C-alpha positions as protocol buffer text, in pm:
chain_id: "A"
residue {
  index: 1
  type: UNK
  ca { x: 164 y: -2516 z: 303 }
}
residue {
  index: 2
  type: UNK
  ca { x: 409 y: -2781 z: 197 }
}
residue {
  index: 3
  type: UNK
  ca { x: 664 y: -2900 z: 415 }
}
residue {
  index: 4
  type: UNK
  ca { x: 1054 y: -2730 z: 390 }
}
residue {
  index: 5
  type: UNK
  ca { x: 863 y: -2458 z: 170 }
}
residue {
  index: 6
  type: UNK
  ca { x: 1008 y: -2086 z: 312 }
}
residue {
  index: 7
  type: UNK
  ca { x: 690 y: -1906 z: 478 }
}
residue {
  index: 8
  type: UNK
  ca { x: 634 y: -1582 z: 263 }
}
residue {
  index: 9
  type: UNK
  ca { x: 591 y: -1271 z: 443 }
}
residue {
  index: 10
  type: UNK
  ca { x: 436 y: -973 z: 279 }
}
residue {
  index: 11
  type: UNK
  ca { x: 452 y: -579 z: 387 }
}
residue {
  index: 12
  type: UNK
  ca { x: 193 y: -350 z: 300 }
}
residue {
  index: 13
  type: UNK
  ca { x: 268 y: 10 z: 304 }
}
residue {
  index: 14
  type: UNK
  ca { x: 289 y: 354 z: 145 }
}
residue {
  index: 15
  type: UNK
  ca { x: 624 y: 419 z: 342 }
}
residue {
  index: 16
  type: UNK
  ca { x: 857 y: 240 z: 190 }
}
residue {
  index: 17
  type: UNK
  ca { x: 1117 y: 473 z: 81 }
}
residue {
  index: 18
  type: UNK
  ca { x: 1339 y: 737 z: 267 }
}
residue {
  index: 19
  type: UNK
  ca { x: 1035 y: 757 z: 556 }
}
residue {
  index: 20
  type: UNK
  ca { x: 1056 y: 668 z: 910 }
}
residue {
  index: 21
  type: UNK
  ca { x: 818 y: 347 z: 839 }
}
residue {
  index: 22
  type: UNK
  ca { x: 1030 y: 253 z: 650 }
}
residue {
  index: 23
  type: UNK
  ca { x: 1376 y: 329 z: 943 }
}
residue {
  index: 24
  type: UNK
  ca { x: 1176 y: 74 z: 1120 }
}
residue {
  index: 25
  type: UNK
  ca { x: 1141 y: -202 z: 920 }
}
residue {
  index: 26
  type: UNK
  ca { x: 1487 y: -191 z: 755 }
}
residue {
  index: 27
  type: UNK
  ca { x: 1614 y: -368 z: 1066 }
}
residue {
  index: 28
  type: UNK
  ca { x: 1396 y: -613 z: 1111 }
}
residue {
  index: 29
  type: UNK
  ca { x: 1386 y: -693 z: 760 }
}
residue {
  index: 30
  type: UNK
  ca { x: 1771 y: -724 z: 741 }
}
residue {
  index: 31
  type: UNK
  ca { x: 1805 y: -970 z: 1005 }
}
residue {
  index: 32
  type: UNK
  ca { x: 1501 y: -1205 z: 952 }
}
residue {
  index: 33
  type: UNK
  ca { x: 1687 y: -1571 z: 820 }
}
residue {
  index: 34
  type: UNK
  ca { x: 1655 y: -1574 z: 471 }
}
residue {
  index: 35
  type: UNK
  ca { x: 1656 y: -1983 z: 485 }
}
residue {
  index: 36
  type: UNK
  ca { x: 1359 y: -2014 z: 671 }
}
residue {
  index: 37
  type: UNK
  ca { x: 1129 y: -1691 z: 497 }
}
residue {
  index: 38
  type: UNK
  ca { x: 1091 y: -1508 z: 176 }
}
residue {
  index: 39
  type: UNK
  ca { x: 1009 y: -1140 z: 195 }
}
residue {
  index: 40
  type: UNK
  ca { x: 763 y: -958 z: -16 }
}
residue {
  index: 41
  type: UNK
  ca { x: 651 y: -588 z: -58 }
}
residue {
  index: 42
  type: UNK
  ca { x: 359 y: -430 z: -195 }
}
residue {
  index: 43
  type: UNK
  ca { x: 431 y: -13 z: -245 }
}
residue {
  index: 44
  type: UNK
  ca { x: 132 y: 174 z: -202 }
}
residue {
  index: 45
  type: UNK
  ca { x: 269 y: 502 z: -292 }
}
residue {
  index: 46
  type: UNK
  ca { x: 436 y: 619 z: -611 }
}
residue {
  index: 47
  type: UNK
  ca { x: 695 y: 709 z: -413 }
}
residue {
  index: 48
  type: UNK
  ca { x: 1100 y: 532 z: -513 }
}
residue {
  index: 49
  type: UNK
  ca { x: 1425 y: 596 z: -372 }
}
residue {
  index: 50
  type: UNK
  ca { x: 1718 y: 472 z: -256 }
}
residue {
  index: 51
  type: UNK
  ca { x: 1584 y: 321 z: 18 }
}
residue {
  index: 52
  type: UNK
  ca { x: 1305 y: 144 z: -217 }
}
residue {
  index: 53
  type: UNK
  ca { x: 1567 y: 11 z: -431 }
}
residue {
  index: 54
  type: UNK
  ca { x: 1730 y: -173 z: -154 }
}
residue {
  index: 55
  type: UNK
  ca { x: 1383 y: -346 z: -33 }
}
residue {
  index: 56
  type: UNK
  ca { x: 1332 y: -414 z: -360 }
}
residue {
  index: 57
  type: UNK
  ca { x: 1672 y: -553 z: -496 }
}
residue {
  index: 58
  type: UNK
  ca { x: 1652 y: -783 z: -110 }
}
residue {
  index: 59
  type: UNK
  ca { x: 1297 y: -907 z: -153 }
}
residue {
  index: 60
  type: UNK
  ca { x: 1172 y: -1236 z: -300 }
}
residue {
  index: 61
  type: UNK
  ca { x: 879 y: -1054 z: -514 }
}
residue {
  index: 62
  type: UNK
  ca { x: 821 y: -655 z: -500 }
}
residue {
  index: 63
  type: UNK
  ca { x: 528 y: -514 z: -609 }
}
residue {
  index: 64
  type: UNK
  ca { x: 436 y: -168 z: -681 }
}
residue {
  index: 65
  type: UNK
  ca { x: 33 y: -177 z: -567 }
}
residue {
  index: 66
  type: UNK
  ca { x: -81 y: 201 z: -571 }
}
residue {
  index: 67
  type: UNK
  ca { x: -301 y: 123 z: -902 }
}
residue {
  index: 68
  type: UNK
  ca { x: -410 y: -186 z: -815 }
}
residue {
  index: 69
  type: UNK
  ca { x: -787 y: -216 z: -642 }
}
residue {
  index: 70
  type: UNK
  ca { x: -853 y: -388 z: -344 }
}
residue {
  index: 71
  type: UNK
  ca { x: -972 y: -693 z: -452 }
}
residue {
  index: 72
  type: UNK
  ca { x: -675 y: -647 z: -751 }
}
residue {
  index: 73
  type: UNK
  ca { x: -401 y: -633 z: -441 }
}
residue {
  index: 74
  type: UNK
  ca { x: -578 y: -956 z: -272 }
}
residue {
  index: 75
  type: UNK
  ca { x: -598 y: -1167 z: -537 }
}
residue {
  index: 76
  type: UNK
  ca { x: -243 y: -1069 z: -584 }
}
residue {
  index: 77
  type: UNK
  ca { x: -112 y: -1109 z: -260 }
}
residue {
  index: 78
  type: UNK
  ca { x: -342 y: -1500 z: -264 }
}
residue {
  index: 79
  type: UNK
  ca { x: -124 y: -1533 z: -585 }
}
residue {
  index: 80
  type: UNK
  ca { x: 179 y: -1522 z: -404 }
}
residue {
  index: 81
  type: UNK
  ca { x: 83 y: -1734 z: -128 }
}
residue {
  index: 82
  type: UNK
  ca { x: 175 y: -1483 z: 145 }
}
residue {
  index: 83
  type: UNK
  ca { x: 134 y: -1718 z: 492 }
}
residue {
  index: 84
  type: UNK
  ca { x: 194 y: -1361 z: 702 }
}
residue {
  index: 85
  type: UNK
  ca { x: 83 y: -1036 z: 607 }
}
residue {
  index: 86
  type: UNK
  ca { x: 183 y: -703 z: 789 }
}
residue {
  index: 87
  type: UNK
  ca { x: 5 y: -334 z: 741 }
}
residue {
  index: 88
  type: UNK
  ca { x: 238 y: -96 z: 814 }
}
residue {
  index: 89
  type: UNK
  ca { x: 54 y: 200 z: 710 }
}
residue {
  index: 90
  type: UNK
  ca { x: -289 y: 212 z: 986 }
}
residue {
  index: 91
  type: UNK
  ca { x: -509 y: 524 z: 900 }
}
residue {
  index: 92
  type: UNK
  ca { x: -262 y: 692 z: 741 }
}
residue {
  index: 93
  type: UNK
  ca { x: -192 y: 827 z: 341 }
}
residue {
  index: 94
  type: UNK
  ca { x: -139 y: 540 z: 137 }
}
residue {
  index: 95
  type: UNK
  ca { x: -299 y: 283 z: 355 }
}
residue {
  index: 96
  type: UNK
  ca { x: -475 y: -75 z: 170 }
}
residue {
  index: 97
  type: UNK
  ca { x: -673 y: -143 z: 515 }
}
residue {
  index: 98
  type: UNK
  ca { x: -980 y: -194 z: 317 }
}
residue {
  index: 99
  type: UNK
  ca { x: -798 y: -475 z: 116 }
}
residue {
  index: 100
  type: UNK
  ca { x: -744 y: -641 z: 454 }
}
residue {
  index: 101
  type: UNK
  ca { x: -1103 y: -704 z: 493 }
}
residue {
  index: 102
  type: UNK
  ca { x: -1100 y: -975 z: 226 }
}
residue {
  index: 103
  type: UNK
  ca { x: -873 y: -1189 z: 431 }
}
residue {
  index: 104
  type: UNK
  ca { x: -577 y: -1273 z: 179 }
}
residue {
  index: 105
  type: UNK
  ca { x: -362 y: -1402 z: 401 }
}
residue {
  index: 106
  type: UNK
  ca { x: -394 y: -1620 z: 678 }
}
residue {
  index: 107
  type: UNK
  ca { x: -238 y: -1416 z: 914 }
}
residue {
  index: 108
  type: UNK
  ca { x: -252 y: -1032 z: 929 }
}
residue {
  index: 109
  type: UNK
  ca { x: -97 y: -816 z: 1180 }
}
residue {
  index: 110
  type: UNK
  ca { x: -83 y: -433 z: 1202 }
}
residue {
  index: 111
  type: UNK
  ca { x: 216 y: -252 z: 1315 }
}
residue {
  index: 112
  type: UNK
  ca { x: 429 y: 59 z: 1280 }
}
residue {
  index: 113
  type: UNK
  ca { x: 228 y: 284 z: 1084 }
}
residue {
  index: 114
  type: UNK
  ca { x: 7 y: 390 z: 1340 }
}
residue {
  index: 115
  type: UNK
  ca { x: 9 y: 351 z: 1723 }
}
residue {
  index: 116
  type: UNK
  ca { x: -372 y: 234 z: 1745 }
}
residue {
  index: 117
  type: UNK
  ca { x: -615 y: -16 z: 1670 }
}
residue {
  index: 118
  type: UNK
  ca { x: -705 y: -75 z: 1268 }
}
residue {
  index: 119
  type: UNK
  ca { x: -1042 y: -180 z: 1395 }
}
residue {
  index: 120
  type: UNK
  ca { x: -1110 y: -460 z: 1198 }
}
residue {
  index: 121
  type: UNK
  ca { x: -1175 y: -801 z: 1303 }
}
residue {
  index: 122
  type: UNK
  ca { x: -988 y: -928 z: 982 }
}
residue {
  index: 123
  type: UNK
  ca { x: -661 y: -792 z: 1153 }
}
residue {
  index: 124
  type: UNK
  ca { x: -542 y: -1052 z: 1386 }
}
residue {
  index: 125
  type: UNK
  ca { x: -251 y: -914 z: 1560 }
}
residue {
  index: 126
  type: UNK
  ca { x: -102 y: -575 z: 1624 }
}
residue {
  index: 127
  type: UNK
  ca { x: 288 y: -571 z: 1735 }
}
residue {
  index: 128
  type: UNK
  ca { x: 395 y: -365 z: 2013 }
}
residue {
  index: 129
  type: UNK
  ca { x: 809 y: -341 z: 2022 }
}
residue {
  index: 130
  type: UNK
  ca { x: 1031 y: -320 z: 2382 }
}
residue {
  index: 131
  type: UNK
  ca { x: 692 y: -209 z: 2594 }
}
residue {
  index: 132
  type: UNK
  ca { x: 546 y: -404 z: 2921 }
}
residue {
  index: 133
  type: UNK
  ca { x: 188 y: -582 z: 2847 }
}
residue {
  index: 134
  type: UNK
  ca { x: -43 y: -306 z: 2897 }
}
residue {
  index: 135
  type: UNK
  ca { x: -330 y: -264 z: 3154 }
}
residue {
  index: 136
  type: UNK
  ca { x: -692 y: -430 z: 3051 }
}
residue {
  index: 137
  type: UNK
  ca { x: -801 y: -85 z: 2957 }
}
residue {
  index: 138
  type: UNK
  ca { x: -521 y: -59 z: 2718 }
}
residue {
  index: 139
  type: UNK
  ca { x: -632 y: -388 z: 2524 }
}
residue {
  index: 140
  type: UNK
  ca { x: -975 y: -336 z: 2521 }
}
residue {
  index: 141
  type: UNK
  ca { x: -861 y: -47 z: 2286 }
}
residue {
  index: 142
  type: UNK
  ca { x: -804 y: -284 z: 2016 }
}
residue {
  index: 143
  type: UNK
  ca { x: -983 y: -544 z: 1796 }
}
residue {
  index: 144
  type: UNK
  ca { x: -666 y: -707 z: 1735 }
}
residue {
  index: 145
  type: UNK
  ca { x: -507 y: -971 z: 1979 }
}
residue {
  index: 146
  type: UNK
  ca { x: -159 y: -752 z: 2152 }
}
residue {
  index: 147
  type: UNK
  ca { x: 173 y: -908 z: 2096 }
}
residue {
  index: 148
  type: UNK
  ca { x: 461 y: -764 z: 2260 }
}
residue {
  index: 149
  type: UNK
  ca { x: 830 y: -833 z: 2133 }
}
residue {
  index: 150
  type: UNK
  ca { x: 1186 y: -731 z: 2278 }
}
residue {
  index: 151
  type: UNK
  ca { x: 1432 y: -662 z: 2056 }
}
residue {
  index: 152
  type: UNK
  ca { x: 1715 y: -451 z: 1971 }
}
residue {
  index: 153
  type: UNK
  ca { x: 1648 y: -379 z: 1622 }
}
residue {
  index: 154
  type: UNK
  ca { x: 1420 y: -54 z: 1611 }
}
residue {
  index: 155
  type: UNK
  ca { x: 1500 y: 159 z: 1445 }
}
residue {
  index: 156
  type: UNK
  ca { x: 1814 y: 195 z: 1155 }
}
residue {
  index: 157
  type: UNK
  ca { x: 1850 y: 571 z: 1035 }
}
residue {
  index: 158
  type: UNK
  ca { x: 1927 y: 682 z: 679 }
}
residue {
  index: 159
  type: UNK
  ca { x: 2305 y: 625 z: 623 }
}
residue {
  index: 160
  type: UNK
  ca { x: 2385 y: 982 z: 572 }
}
residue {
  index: 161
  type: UNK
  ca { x: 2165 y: 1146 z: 919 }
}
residue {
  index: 162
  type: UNK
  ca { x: 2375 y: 1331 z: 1130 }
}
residue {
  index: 163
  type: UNK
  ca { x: 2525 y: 1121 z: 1411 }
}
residue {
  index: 164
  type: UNK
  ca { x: 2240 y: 1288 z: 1634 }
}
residue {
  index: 165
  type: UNK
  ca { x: 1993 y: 1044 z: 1473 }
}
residue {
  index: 166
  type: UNK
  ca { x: 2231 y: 736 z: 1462 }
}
């Protein structure tokens, strides 16, 4: 990587539209310093909204991957020199984890999507939001190395949910 160039994060996910994946990452991705990182996103699902439109009109490249291969999405996301690339989807519908295998970023981390371990050894991190390091039985649970983070930004709720959710 060149020196002063932003580092180039990429998300991976079939949830980004009006889903709760996607409730979670809206925060984060609104307040991570635009100076120092460019964001990317790869849509798994055929699925657009509102709430698509807004990761796409805020990201640095936005690509819609659900008819792309696996080797198709990582020679695209090697194209775009992602440094940092998150899987926010786990075992769940829409999920690329197979594309993960071929390593096409550096650094890959698994969060959100689902609450366990991808169980790959190509994963190298799995974030775990506002929760105390976990016993040794707990980590031997994943393949992935645990890294816990405090913040305050969890969670941002459609703009028209009843004030319940807000």
């Amino acid at each position: 990587m060149e020196p002063g160039r932003k580092l180039r994060v990429g998300f991976v996910s079939g949830d980004l539209w009006n889903h709760q994946v996607a409730n979670f990452l809206r925060p984060i991705w609104e307040s991570i310093n635009r100076e120092h990182f460019a964001l990317y996103g790869f849509a798994s699902s055929n699925k657009y909204d509102n709430i698509t439109q807004s990761f796409e009109q805020t990201a640095d490249g936005w690509h819609a991957v659900y008819r792309k291969s696996g080797i198709e999405l990582a020679e695209l996301i090697h194209e775009e020199q992602i440094d940092i690339l998150f899987d926010l989807s786990g075992h769940t519908a829409h999920n690329r984890l197979s594309m993960f295998a071929f390593k096409p970023a550096p650094i890959q981390i698994s969060w959100i999507g689902c609450p366990g371990t991808a169980g790959m050894s190509a994963m190298d991190y799995f974030l775990i939001f506002n929760l105390a390091p976990g016993t040794k039985n707990f980590q031997q649970q994943f393949v992935e190395k645990l890294v816990y983070l405090r913040s305050e930004l969890q969670f941002k709720s459609v703009d028209n949910s009843s004030e319940a959710l807000k």
